[in-house]
C-alpha positions as YAML, in Angstrom:
chain: A
units: angstrom
residues:
- id: 1
  name: MET
  ca: [35.12, 36.40, -7.05]
- id: 2
  name: THR
  ca: [31.45, 35.78, -7.85]
- id: 3
  name: PRO
  ca: [28.94, 37.46, -5.52]
- id: 4
  name: HIS
  ca: [26.95, 34.23, -5.35]
- id: 5
  name: ALA
  ca: [27.61, 30.47, -5.53]
- id: 6
  name: PRO
  ca: [24.41, 28.90, -6.94]
- id: 7
  name: VAL
  ca: [25.46, 25.43, -8.12]
- id: 8
  name: VAL
  ca: [24.71, 22.30, -6.08]
- id: 9
  name: LEU
  ca: [26.58, 19.36, -7.60]
- id: 10
  name: ASP
  ca: [27.36, 15.77, -6.63]
- id: 11
  name: ILE
  ca: [30.31, 13.39, -6.52]
- id: 12
  name: ALA
  ca: [30.71, 9.92, -7.97]
- id: 13
  name: GLY
  ca: [32.01, 7.82, -5.08]
- id: 14
  name: THR
  ca: [32.69, 7.47, -1.37]
- id: 15
  name: THR
  ca: [35.82, 9.62, -1.45]
- id: 16
  name: LEU
  ca: [36.81, 12.79, -3.29]
- id: 17
  name: ASN
  ca: [38.91, 12.51, -6.42]
- id: 18
  name: ALA
  ca: [40.93, 15.29, -8.05]
- id: 19
  name: ASP
  ca: [37.98, 16.40, -10.22]
- id: 20
  name: ASP
  ca: [35.68, 16.57, -7.19]
- id: 21
  name: ARG
  ca: [38.17, 18.75, -5.34]
- id: 22
  name: ARG
  ca: [38.59, 21.02, -8.35]
- id: 23
  name: ARG
  ca: [34.83, 21.44, -8.76]
- id: 24
  name: LEU
  ca: [34.28, 22.07, -5.06]
- id: 25
  name: ALA
  ca: [36.85, 24.88, -5.24]
- id: 26
  name: HIS
  ca: [35.02, 26.52, -8.16]
- id: 27
  name: PRO
  ca: [33.60, 29.90, -7.08]
- id: 28
  name: LEU
  ca: [30.15, 29.04, -8.46]
- id: 29
  name: THR
  ca: [29.86, 25.87, -6.34]
- id: 30
  name: GLY
  ca: [27.70, 26.55, -3.29]
- id: 31
  name: GLY
  ca: [26.43, 23.09, -2.38]
- id: 32
  name: LEU
  ca: [26.91, 19.37, -2.71]
- id: 33
  name: ILE
  ca: [24.23, 16.68, -2.66]
- id: 34
  name: LEU
  ca: [24.96, 13.16, -1.44]
- id: 35
  name: PHE
  ca: [23.38, 9.89, -2.60]
- id: 36
  name: ALA
  ca: [23.39, 6.28, -1.42]
- id: 37
  name: ARG
  ca: [26.39, 5.59, -3.68]
- id: 38
  name: ASN
  ca: [28.38, 8.01, -1.52]
- id: 39
  name: TRP
  ca: [27.74, 5.92, 1.60]
- id: 40
  name: THR
  ca: [29.58, 2.97, 3.08]
- id: 41
  name: ASP
  ca: [29.26, 3.57, 6.81]
- id: 42
  name: ARG
  ca: [29.17, 6.40, 9.33]
- id: 43
  name: ARG
  ca: [32.93, 6.69, 9.68]
- id: 44
  name: GLN
  ca: [33.37, 7.02, 5.92]
- id: 45
  name: LEU
  ca: [30.57, 9.63, 5.74]
- id: 46
  name: VAL
  ca: [32.11, 11.70, 8.53]
- id: 47
  name: GLU
  ca: [35.51, 11.59, 6.83]
- id: 48
  name: LEU
  ca: [33.94, 12.56, 3.50]
- id: 49
  name: THR
  ca: [32.00, 15.54, 4.87]
- id: 50
  name: HIS
  ca: [35.08, 16.68, 6.81]
- id: 51
  name: GLU
  ca: [37.20, 16.68, 3.66]
- id: 52
  name: ILE
  ca: [34.48, 18.54, 1.74]
- id: 53
  name: LYS
  ca: [34.41, 21.25, 4.41]
- id: 54
  name: SER
  ca: [38.22, 21.43, 4.47]
- id: 55
  name: ILE
  ca: [38.06, 22.53, 0.82]
- id: 56
  name: ARG
  ca: [35.00, 24.77, 1.11]
- id: 57
  name: PRO
  ca: [33.96, 25.51, 4.71]
- id: 58
  name: ASP
  ca: [30.86, 27.36, 3.52]
- id: 59
  name: VAL
  ca: [29.60, 24.70, 1.10]
- id: 60
  name: LEU
  ca: [26.10, 23.42, 1.92]
- id: 61
  name: ILE
  ca: [26.13, 19.60, 2.20]
- id: 62
  name: CYS
  ca: [22.66, 18.28, 1.32]
- id: 63
  name: VAL
  ca: [20.83, 15.00, 0.93]
- id: 64
  name: ASP
  ca: [17.35, 13.69, 0.09]
- id: 65
  name: HIS
  ca: [16.57, 11.99, 3.40]
- id: 66
  name: GLU
  ca: [12.82, 12.09, 4.04]
- id: 67
  name: GLY
  ca: [12.04, 8.68, 5.54]
- id: 68
  name: GLY
  ca: [10.27, 5.75, 3.93]
- id: 69
  name: ARG
  ca: [11.55, 4.93, 0.45]
- id: 70
  name: VAL
  ca: [13.52, 8.18, 0.17]
- id: 71
  name: GLN
  ca: [16.24, 7.74, 2.79]
- id: 72
  name: ARG
  ca: [19.83, 7.60, 1.54]
- id: 73
  name: PHE
  ca: [21.50, 6.25, 4.70]
- id: 74
  name: ARG
  ca: [19.86, 3.22, 6.30]
- id: 75
  name: THR
  ca: [22.58, 1.18, 8.01]
- id: 76
  name: ASP
  ca: [25.26, 1.49, 10.70]
- id: 77
  name: GLY
  ca: [22.91, 2.98, 13.29]
- id: 78
  name: PHE
  ca: [20.76, 5.29, 11.17]
- id: 79
  name: THR
  ca: [17.12, 5.09, 12.26]
- id: 80
  name: HIS
  ca: [14.67, 3.77, 9.67]
- id: 81
  name: LEU
  ca: [12.17, 6.63, 9.53]
- id: 82
  name: PRO
  ca: [8.57, 6.00, 8.45]
- id: 83
  name: PRO
  ca: [7.09, 7.44, 5.26]
- id: 84
  name: MET
  ca: [5.21, 10.64, 6.00]
- id: 85
  name: ARG
  ca: [1.86, 9.03, 5.17]
- id: 86
  name: VAL
  ca: [2.21, 7.03, 8.41]
- id: 87
  name: LEU
  ca: [2.05, 10.30, 10.35]
- id: 88
  name: GLY
  ca: [-1.06, 11.32, 8.42]
- id: 89
  name: GLU
  ca: [-2.70, 7.99, 9.26]
- id: 90
  name: LEU
  ca: [-1.77, 8.42, 12.92]
- id: 91
  name: TRP
  ca: [-3.62, 11.75, 12.88]
- id: 92
  name: HIS
  ca: [-6.93, 9.87, 12.55]
- id: 93
  name: THR
  ca: [-6.23, 7.35, 15.31]
- id: 94
  name: ASP
  ca: [-7.92, 8.66, 18.44]
- id: 95
  name: GLY
  ca: [-6.74, 5.79, 20.65]
- id: 96
  name: ASN
  ca: [-7.68, 5.97, 24.31]
- id: 97
  name: GLY
  ca: [-7.28, 9.72, 24.66]
- id: 98
  name: GLY
  ca: [-10.58, 10.65, 23.08]
- id: 99
  name: PRO
  ca: [-11.33, 12.68, 19.93]
- id: 100
  name: GLY
  ca: [-8.36, 14.66, 18.70]
- id: 101
  name: SER
  ca: [-5.73, 12.67, 20.60]
- id: 102
  name: GLY
  ca: [-4.55, 11.12, 17.36]
- id: 103
  name: ALA
  ca: [-3.77, 14.56, 15.97]
- id: 104
  name: LEU
  ca: [-1.73, 15.43, 19.04]
- id: 105
  name: THR
  ca: [0.09, 12.12, 18.95]
- id: 106
  name: ALA
  ca: [0.82, 12.60, 15.24]
- id: 107
  name: THR
  ca: [2.26, 16.09, 15.68]
- id: 108
  name: ASP
  ca: [4.52, 14.90, 18.51]
- id: 109
  name: ALA
  ca: [5.65, 11.95, 16.38]
- id: 110
  name: ALA
  ca: [6.34, 14.32, 13.47]
- id: 111
  name: THR
  ca: [8.52, 16.52, 15.68]
- id: 112
  name: ALA
  ca: [10.34, 13.41, 16.89]
- id: 113
  name: ALA
  ca: [10.92, 12.29, 13.30]
- id: 114
  name: GLY
  ca: [12.31, 15.69, 12.35]
- id: 115
  name: TYR
  ca: [14.63, 15.74, 15.33]
- id: 116
  name: VAL
  ca: [15.96, 12.22, 14.77]
- id: 117
  name: LEU
  ca: [16.38, 12.87, 11.04]
- id: 118
  name: GLY
  ca: [18.24, 16.13, 11.52]
- id: 119
  name: ALA
  ca: [20.34, 15.12, 14.52]
- id: 120
  name: GLU
  ca: [21.63, 11.91, 12.93]
- id: 121
  name: LEU
  ca: [22.56, 13.66, 9.69]
- id: 122
  name: ARG
  ca: [24.21, 16.58, 11.48]
- id: 123
  name: ALA
  ca: [26.27, 14.18, 13.60]
- id: 124
  name: CYS
  ca: [27.76, 12.95, 10.31]
- id: 125
  name: GLY
  ca: [28.45, 16.39, 8.86]
- id: 126
  name: VAL
  ca: [25.36, 16.83, 6.65]
- id: 127
  name: ASP
  ca: [23.87, 20.33, 6.77]
- id: 128
  name: LEU
  ca: [20.44, 20.04, 5.10]
- id: 129
  name: SER
  ca: [17.89, 17.42, 4.09]
- id: 130
  name: PHE
  ca: [15.43, 18.29, 1.33]
- id: 131
  name: THR
  ca: [12.35, 17.77, 3.47]
- id: 132
  name: PRO
  ca: [9.40, 18.09, 4.16]
- id: 133
  name: VAL
  ca: [7.35, 17.03, 1.17]
- id: 134
  name: LEU
  ca: [4.36, 19.39, 1.06]
- id: 135
  name: ASP
  ca: [2.67, 17.72, -1.91]
- id: 136
  name: LEU
  ca: [-0.85, 16.51, -1.21]
- id: 137
  name: ASP
  ca: [-1.76, 12.85, -1.57]
- id: 138
  name: HIS
  ca: [-4.36, 12.91, -4.33]
- id: 139
  name: GLY
  ca: [-3.86, 9.17, -4.79]
- id: 140
  name: SER
  ca: [-2.76, 9.45, -8.42]
- id: 141
  name: SER
  ca: [0.98, 10.21, -8.22]
- id: 142
  name: GLY
  ca: [3.25, 7.21, -7.96]
- id: 143
  name: VAL
  ca: [6.37, 9.32, -7.52]
- id: 144
  name: ILE
  ca: [4.83, 11.16, -4.53]
- id: 145
  name: GLY
  ca: [2.50, 8.55, -3.01]
- id: 146
  name: ASP
  ca: [3.35, 7.79, 0.62]
- id: 147
  name: ARG
  ca: [5.95, 10.56, 0.70]
- id: 148
  name: ALA
  ca: [3.03, 12.96, 1.29]
- id: 149
  name: PHE
  ca: [1.57, 13.51, 4.74]
- id: 150
  name: HIS
  ca: [-2.09, 13.74, 3.74]
- id: 151
  name: ARG
  ca: [-4.69, 14.79, 1.20]
- id: 152
  name: ASP
  ca: [-5.96, 17.64, 3.38]
- id: 153
  name: PRO
  ca: [-3.68, 20.70, 3.11]
- id: 154
  name: ARG
  ca: [-4.50, 21.63, 6.72]
- id: 155
  name: VAL
  ca: [-3.31, 18.29, 8.08]
- id: 156
  name: ALA
  ca: [-0.26, 18.28, 5.79]
- id: 157
  name: THR
  ca: [0.67, 21.78, 6.97]
- id: 158
  name: VAL
  ca: [0.42, 21.04, 10.68]
- id: 159
  name: LEU
  ca: [2.40, 17.81, 10.38]
- id: 160
  name: ALA
  ca: [5.03, 19.47, 8.19]
- id: 161
  name: LYS
  ca: [5.38, 22.32, 10.67]
- id: 162
  name: SER
  ca: [5.81, 19.79, 13.47]
- id: 163
  name: LEU
  ca: [8.52, 17.96, 11.52]
- id: 164
  name: MET
  ca: [10.20, 21.29, 10.78]
- id: 165
  name: HIS
  ca: [10.15, 22.05, 14.51]
- id: 166
  name: GLY
  ca: [12.08, 18.83, 15.08]
- id: 167
  name: LEU
  ca: [14.60, 19.79, 12.40]
- id: 168
  name: LEU
  ca: [15.00, 23.17, 14.06]
- id: 169
  name: LEU
  ca: [15.67, 21.54, 17.43]
- id: 170
  name: SER
  ca: [18.48, 19.56, 15.77]
- id: 171
  name: GLY
  ca: [19.93, 22.74, 14.26]
- id: 172
  name: MET
  ca: [18.85, 22.00, 10.67]
- id: 173
  name: ALA
  ca: [16.96, 24.18, 8.20]
- id: 174
  name: ASN
  ca: [14.18, 22.79, 5.99]
- id: 175
  name: CYS
  ca: [13.05, 22.63, 2.37]
- id: 176
  name: GLY
  ca: [9.38, 22.42, 1.37]
- id: 177
  name: LYS
  ca: [8.79, 20.67, -1.95]
- id: 178
  name: HIS
  ca: [7.54, 20.59, -4.68]
- id: 179
  name: PHE
  ca: [5.95, 24.05, -5.13]
- id: 180
  name: PRO
  ca: [3.10, 24.62, -5.94]
- id: 181
  name: GLY
  ca: [2.30, 20.88, -5.81]
- id: 182
  name: HIS
  ca: [3.29, 17.66, -7.59]
- id: 183
  name: GLY
  ca: [0.70, 15.34, -6.06]
- id: 184
  name: PHE
  ca: [-2.15, 15.96, -8.52]
- id: 185
  name: VAL
  ca: [-0.39, 14.77, -11.69]
- id: 186
  name: LYS
  ca: [0.32, 11.13, -12.50]
- id: 187
  name: ALA
  ca: [3.45, 11.66, -14.62]
- id: 188
  name: ASP
  ca: [6.87, 11.42, -13.00]
- id: 189
  name: SER
  ca: [8.94, 14.53, -13.75]
- id: 190
  name: HIS
  ca: [12.11, 12.41, -13.60]
- id: 191
  name: THR
  ca: [11.12, 10.81, -16.91]
- id: 192
  name: GLU
  ca: [8.29, 12.96, -18.33]
- id: 193
  name: VAL
  ca: [7.04, 16.54, -18.34]
- id: 194
  name: PRO
  ca: [3.89, 16.49, -16.17]
- id: 195
  name: VAL
  ca: [1.07, 18.90, -16.99]
- id: 196
  name: ASP
  ca: [-1.45, 20.10, -14.40]
- id: 197
  name: LYS
  ca: [-4.38, 21.80, -16.17]
- id: 198
  name: ARG
  ca: [-6.06, 23.25, -13.11]
- id: 199
  name: SER
  ca: [-6.61, 26.97, -12.71]
- id: 200
  name: LEU
  ca: [-4.43, 29.15, -10.51]
- id: 201
  name: LYS
  ca: [-7.39, 29.69, -8.20]
- id: 202
  name: ALA
  ca: [-7.85, 25.94, -7.75]
- id: 203
  name: ILE
  ca: [-4.16, 25.33, -7.06]
- id: 204
  name: LEU
  ca: [-3.84, 28.20, -4.58]
- id: 205
  name: ALA
  ca: [-6.96, 27.00, -2.75]
- id: 206
  name: ASP
  ca: [-5.62, 23.46, -2.36]
- id: 207
  name: ASP
  ca: [-2.07, 22.22, -3.13]
- id: 208
  name: ALA
  ca: [-0.31, 25.56, -2.58]
- id: 209
  name: ARG
  ca: [-1.99, 26.33, 0.74]
- id: 210
  name: PRO
  ca: [0.85, 24.81, 2.84]
- id: 211
  name: TYR
  ca: [3.27, 27.32, 1.31]
- id: 212
  name: GLU
  ca: [1.00, 30.19, 2.32]
- id: 213
  name: TRP
  ca: [0.47, 28.87, 5.84]
- id: 214
  name: LEU
  ca: [4.17, 28.08, 6.32]
- id: 215
  name: SER
  ca: [5.52, 31.27, 4.74]
- id: 216
  name: THR
  ca: [7.20, 32.36, 7.98]
- id: 217
  name: SER
  ca: [8.50, 28.87, 8.84]
- id: 218
  name: LEU
  ca: [9.98, 27.57, 5.60]
- id: 219
  name: THR
  ca: [13.66, 28.32, 5.14]
- id: 220
  name: SER
  ca: [13.83, 26.99, 1.57]
- id: 221
  name: VAL
  ca: [11.53, 25.74, -1.17]
- id: 222
  name: MET
  ca: [11.99, 23.48, -4.19]
- id: 223
  name: PRO
  ca: [9.57, 24.03, -7.10]
- id: 224
  name: ALA
  ca: [8.11, 21.23, -9.20]
- id: 225
  name: HIS
  ca: [9.21, 20.35, -12.73]
- id: 226
  name: VAL
  ca: [5.51, 20.51, -13.64]
- id: 227
  name: ILE
  ca: [3.82, 22.74, -16.22]
- id: 228
  name: TYR
  ca: [0.64, 24.52, -15.13]
- id: 229
  name: PRO
  ca: [-0.47, 25.88, -18.53]
- id: 230
  name: LYS
  ca: [-3.27, 28.07, -17.15]
- id: 231
  name: VAL
  ca: [-0.61, 29.97, -15.19]
- id: 232
  name: ASP
  ca: [2.58, 29.73, -17.30]
- id: 233
  name: GLU
  ca: [3.86, 27.69, -20.24]
- id: 234
  name: ARG
  ca: [7.09, 26.92, -18.37]
- id: 235
  name: PRO
  ca: [7.52, 24.48, -15.45]
- id: 236
  name: ALA
  ca: [7.25, 26.19, -12.08]
- id: 237
  name: GLY
  ca: [11.01, 26.08, -11.46]
- id: 238
  name: PHE
  ca: [11.64, 28.11, -14.62]
- id: 239
  name: SER
  ca: [8.73, 30.53, -14.22]
- id: 240
  name: ASP
  ca: [9.15, 34.01, -12.79]
- id: 241
  name: ARG
  ca: [5.35, 34.14, -12.56]
- id: 242
  name: TRP
  ca: [5.38, 31.25, -10.11]
- id: 243
  name: LEU
  ca: [8.56, 32.12, -8.22]
- id: 244
  name: LYS
  ca: [8.66, 35.92, -8.14]
- id: 245
  name: ASP
  ca: [5.02, 36.93, -8.45]
- id: 246
  name: ILE
  ca: [3.20, 34.10, -6.65]
- id: 247
  name: LEU
  ca: [5.66, 32.48, -4.22]
- id: 248
  name: ARG
  ca: [7.48, 35.62, -3.10]
- id: 249
  name: LEU
  ca: [5.05, 38.50, -3.60]
- id: 250
  name: GLN
  ca: [1.67, 36.84, -3.15]
- id: 251
  name: LEU
  ca: [2.54, 34.14, -0.60]
- id: 252
  name: GLY
  ca: [5.27, 36.11, 1.14]
- id: 253
  name: PHE
  ca: [8.09, 33.55, 1.06]
- id: 254
  name: THR
  ca: [11.50, 35.05, 1.95]
- id: 255
  name: GLY
  ca: [13.86, 32.03, 2.03]
- id: 256
  name: ALA
  ca: [16.00, 30.28, -0.57]
- id: 257
  name: VAL
  ca: [14.62, 28.63, -3.71]
- id: 258
  name: PHE
  ca: [16.33, 25.49, -5.09]
- id: 259
  name: SER
  ca: [15.67, 24.21, -8.56]
- id: 260
  name: ASP
  ca: [14.87, 20.52, -8.68]
- id: 261
  name: ASP
  ca: [17.45, 18.35, -10.45]
- id: 262
  name: LEU
  ca: [18.29, 19.87, -13.85]
- id: 263
  name: SER
  ca: [18.99, 16.40, -15.27]
- id: 264
  name: MET
  ca: [15.34, 15.34, -14.86]
- id: 265
  name: GLU
  ca: [13.26, 15.18, -18.03]
- id: 266
  name: GLY
  ca: [10.95, 17.84, -16.64]
- id: 267
  name: ALA
  ca: [13.87, 20.28, -16.67]
- id: 268
  name: ARG
  ca: [15.42, 19.39, -20.01]
- id: 269
  name: ARG
  ca: [12.74, 20.92, -22.20]
- id: 270
  name: ILE
  ca: [11.92, 24.60, -21.89]
- id: 271
  name: ASP
  ca: [9.45, 26.20, -24.28]
- id: 272
  name: GLY
  ca: [9.40, 22.88, -26.16]
- id: 273
  name: THR
  ca: [13.14, 22.89, -26.82]
- id: 274
  name: LEU
  ca: [15.80, 20.55, -25.43]
- id: 275
  name: VAL
  ca: [18.33, 22.77, -23.66]
- id: 276
  name: SER
  ca: [21.77, 22.34, -22.13]
- id: 277
  name: TYR
  ca: [22.24, 22.14, -18.37]
- id: 278
  name: ALA
  ca: [23.88, 25.57, -18.37]
- id: 279
  name: ASP
  ca: [20.98, 27.10, -20.28]
- id: 280
  name: ALA
  ca: [18.45, 25.41, -17.98]
- id: 281
  name: ALA
  ca: [20.35, 26.75, -14.96]
- id: 282
  name: LYS
  ca: [20.42, 30.25, -16.42]
- id: 283
  name: VAL
  ca: [16.66, 30.21, -17.02]
- id: 284
  name: ALA
  ca: [16.02, 28.90, -13.50]
- id: 285
  name: LEU
  ca: [18.23, 31.55, -11.89]
- id: 286
  name: ASN
  ca: [16.69, 34.35, -13.92]
- id: 287
  name: ALA
  ca: [13.21, 33.07, -13.02]
- id: 288
  name: GLY
  ca: [13.91, 33.35, -9.30]
- id: 289
  name: CYS
  ca: [15.82, 30.27, -8.15]
- id: 290
  name: ASP
  ca: [18.71, 31.00, -5.81]
- id: 291
  name: LEU
  ca: [20.38, 27.60, -6.27]
- id: 292
  name: VAL
  ca: [20.35, 24.99, -9.02]
- id: 293
  name: LEU
  ca: [20.92, 21.25, -8.61]
- id: 294
  name: LEU
  ca: [22.60, 18.96, -11.10]
- id: 295
  name: CYS
  ca: [22.51, 15.36, -9.90]
- id: 296
  name: ASN
  ca: [24.04, 12.06, -11.02]
- id: 297
  name: GLN
  ca: [26.22, 13.66, -13.69]
- id: 298
  name: SER
  ca: [29.58, 13.36, -11.94]
- id: 299
  name: THR
  ca: [29.93, 9.67, -12.80]
- id: 300
  name: GLY
  ca: [32.08, 8.85, -15.81]
- id: 301
  name: ASP
  ca: [34.09, 11.83, -16.97]
- id: 302
  name: GLY
  ca: [31.77, 14.31, -15.25]
- id: 303
  name: ARG
  ca: [31.76, 16.55, -18.30]
- id: 304
  name: PRO
  ca: [28.14, 17.71, -17.75]
- id: 305
  name: VAL
  ca: [29.15, 19.18, -14.37]
- id: 306
  name: ASP
  ca: [32.09, 21.04, -15.88]
- id: 307
  name: ASP
  ca: [29.94, 22.23, -18.77]
- id: 308
  name: LEU
  ca: [27.42, 23.62, -16.29]
- id: 309
  name: LEU
  ca: [30.05, 25.43, -14.22]
- id: 310
  name: ASP
  ca: [31.89, 26.77, -17.27]
- id: 311
  name: GLY
  ca: [28.67, 27.74, -19.04]
- id: 312
  name: LEU
  ca: [27.31, 29.62, -16.05]
- id: 313
  name: ALA
  ca: [30.64, 31.38, -15.49]
- id: 314
  name: GLU
  ca: [30.68, 32.55, -19.10]
- id: 315
  name: SER
  ca: [27.04, 33.59, -18.94]
- id: 316
  name: LEU
  ca: [27.74, 35.61, -15.79]
- id: 317
  name: THR
  ca: [30.54, 37.58, -17.43]
- id: 318
  name: GLN
  ca: [28.35, 38.21, -20.48]
- id: 319
  name: GLY
  ca: [25.33, 39.32, -18.47]
- id: 320
  name: GLY
  ca: [23.28, 36.22, -19.30]
- id: 321
  name: TRP
  ca: [22.20, 36.02, -15.67]
- id: 322
  name: THR
  ca: [22.59, 38.38, -12.77]
- id: 323
  name: PRO
  ca: [22.59, 37.04, -9.20]
- id: 324
  name: ASP
  ca: [19.81, 38.33, -7.00]
- id: 325
  name: PRO
  ca: [21.52, 40.54, -4.38]
- id: 326
  name: ASP
  ca: [19.87, 38.45, -1.62]
- id: 327
  name: SER
  ca: [20.63, 34.99, -3.04]
- id: 328
  name: GLU
  ca: [23.97, 34.41, -1.37]
- id: 329
  name: ALA
  ca: [22.64, 35.49, 2.02]
- id: 330
  name: ARG
  ca: [19.75, 33.06, 1.59]
- id: 331
  name: ARG
  ca: [22.18, 30.25, 0.78]
- id: 332
  name: VAL
  ca: [24.45, 30.97, 3.74]
- id: 333
  name: ALA
  ca: [21.43, 31.20, 6.06]
- id: 334
  name: LEU
  ca: [20.76, 27.49, 5.42]
- id: 335
  name: LEU
  ca: [24.07, 26.49, 7.02]
- id: 336
  name: PRO
  ca: [23.78, 25.26, 10.63]
- id: 337
  name: GLN
  ca: [24.54, 27.95, 13.18]
- id: 338
  name: ALA
  ca: [25.84, 25.69, 15.97]
- id: 339
  name: ALA
  ca: [28.10, 22.65, 16.18]
- id: 340
  name: PRO
  ca: [26.31, 19.28, 16.19]
- id: 341
  name: LEU
  ca: [26.54, 16.58, 18.81]
- id: 342
  name: THR
  ca: [28.92, 13.77, 17.94]
- id: 343
  name: TRP
  ca: [27.25, 10.43, 17.18]
- id: 344
  name: ASP
  ca: [28.31, 8.94, 20.53]
- id: 345
  name: ALA
  ca: [27.05, 11.98, 22.44]
- id: 346
  name: LEU
  ca: [23.79, 11.92, 20.48]
- id: 347
  name: MET
  ca: [23.15, 8.29, 21.39]
- id: 348
  name: HIS
  ca: [23.13, 9.26, 25.09]
- id: 349
  name: HIS
  ca: [21.27, 12.55, 24.67]
- id: 350
  name: PRO
  ca: [17.92, 12.46, 26.55]
- id: 351
  name: ALA
  ca: [16.02, 14.44, 23.89]
- id: 352
  name: TYR
  ca: [17.18, 12.03, 21.19]
- id: 353
  name: GLN
  ca: [16.28, 8.98, 23.25]
- id: 354
  name: ARG
  ca: [12.81, 10.39, 23.91]
- id: 355
  name: ALA
  ca: [12.34, 11.21, 20.24]
- id: 356
  name: LEU
  ca: [13.13, 7.61, 19.31]
- id: 357
  name: GLU
  ca: [10.41, 6.47, 21.71]
- id: 358
  name: ARG
  ca: [7.84, 8.74, 20.04]
- id: 359
  name: LEU
  ca: [8.41, 7.51, 16.50]
- id: 360
  name: PRO
  ca: [5.48, 5.50, 15.08]
...
């Protein structure tokens, strides 16, 4: 039995097939990420998450569900959450309460958004949403854009912490992304390899500040598939300089580190060479990631998922990567610690009803 289960994979449809069940039972599988293609309605989602947990009770069921344009479930009662930029704009609206009242209104709205987001997902069996986005809105990144709270790292940090408080109230952990910052570069790491030529000093003084200020609040972090050549030739998610030296030692982060999707173009080339998913995963794990994601590869025959699992298993036996002794504990710590409210109970819960009223 492996001492750690680092792989977060996906499934093709709205129900599990034989290959999905086999992969979920693999000892290296520690998580599963859901997409809109895995959704029909709430009943189907609840049945799906229940079956997943019946196979692997400790598997971490995840989703990208931030609000705005990144929200996987939008129908059958799910609240349409605003993009995070709306909260940043609310910060500057003083209203009738005098100077500063906009900031207080915005932080309360952010907590409400986090609570609604987490409570609705948990009622359907989802354990973790990859949120909040901590990237700063420099105005140049199309892939980040209105997903960011604000340009000012101080405002972004306070609003993110408020949203994380809401998640905590719902019983859900959090994931700050994309360390040390994806908002400055124009290129989309899904299709290109972005390069940020700023100095380490400039990045730490600006885009990375939320990670420093939230070091005791963040339960997980996802690094960017961005190269910062003045710091390291490798993207941050494959760089022990970024993950071990800067994130953990210098900024004091103690939670779990997820790689971003290994199928993205920003993850496919390491040191200028096109690598396999298994090799990319091995580099990420050795660099300091605790978990690695491979998304949208289960469709068709799903061979890339099997190649990743088999390749990592072989590499483990051959000493190609060695699990950090704390990695499995960090993964397990992301699982909810209490049972969620059912959907019907949530709809009548006073805290949930009040949170809905406070959404912008």
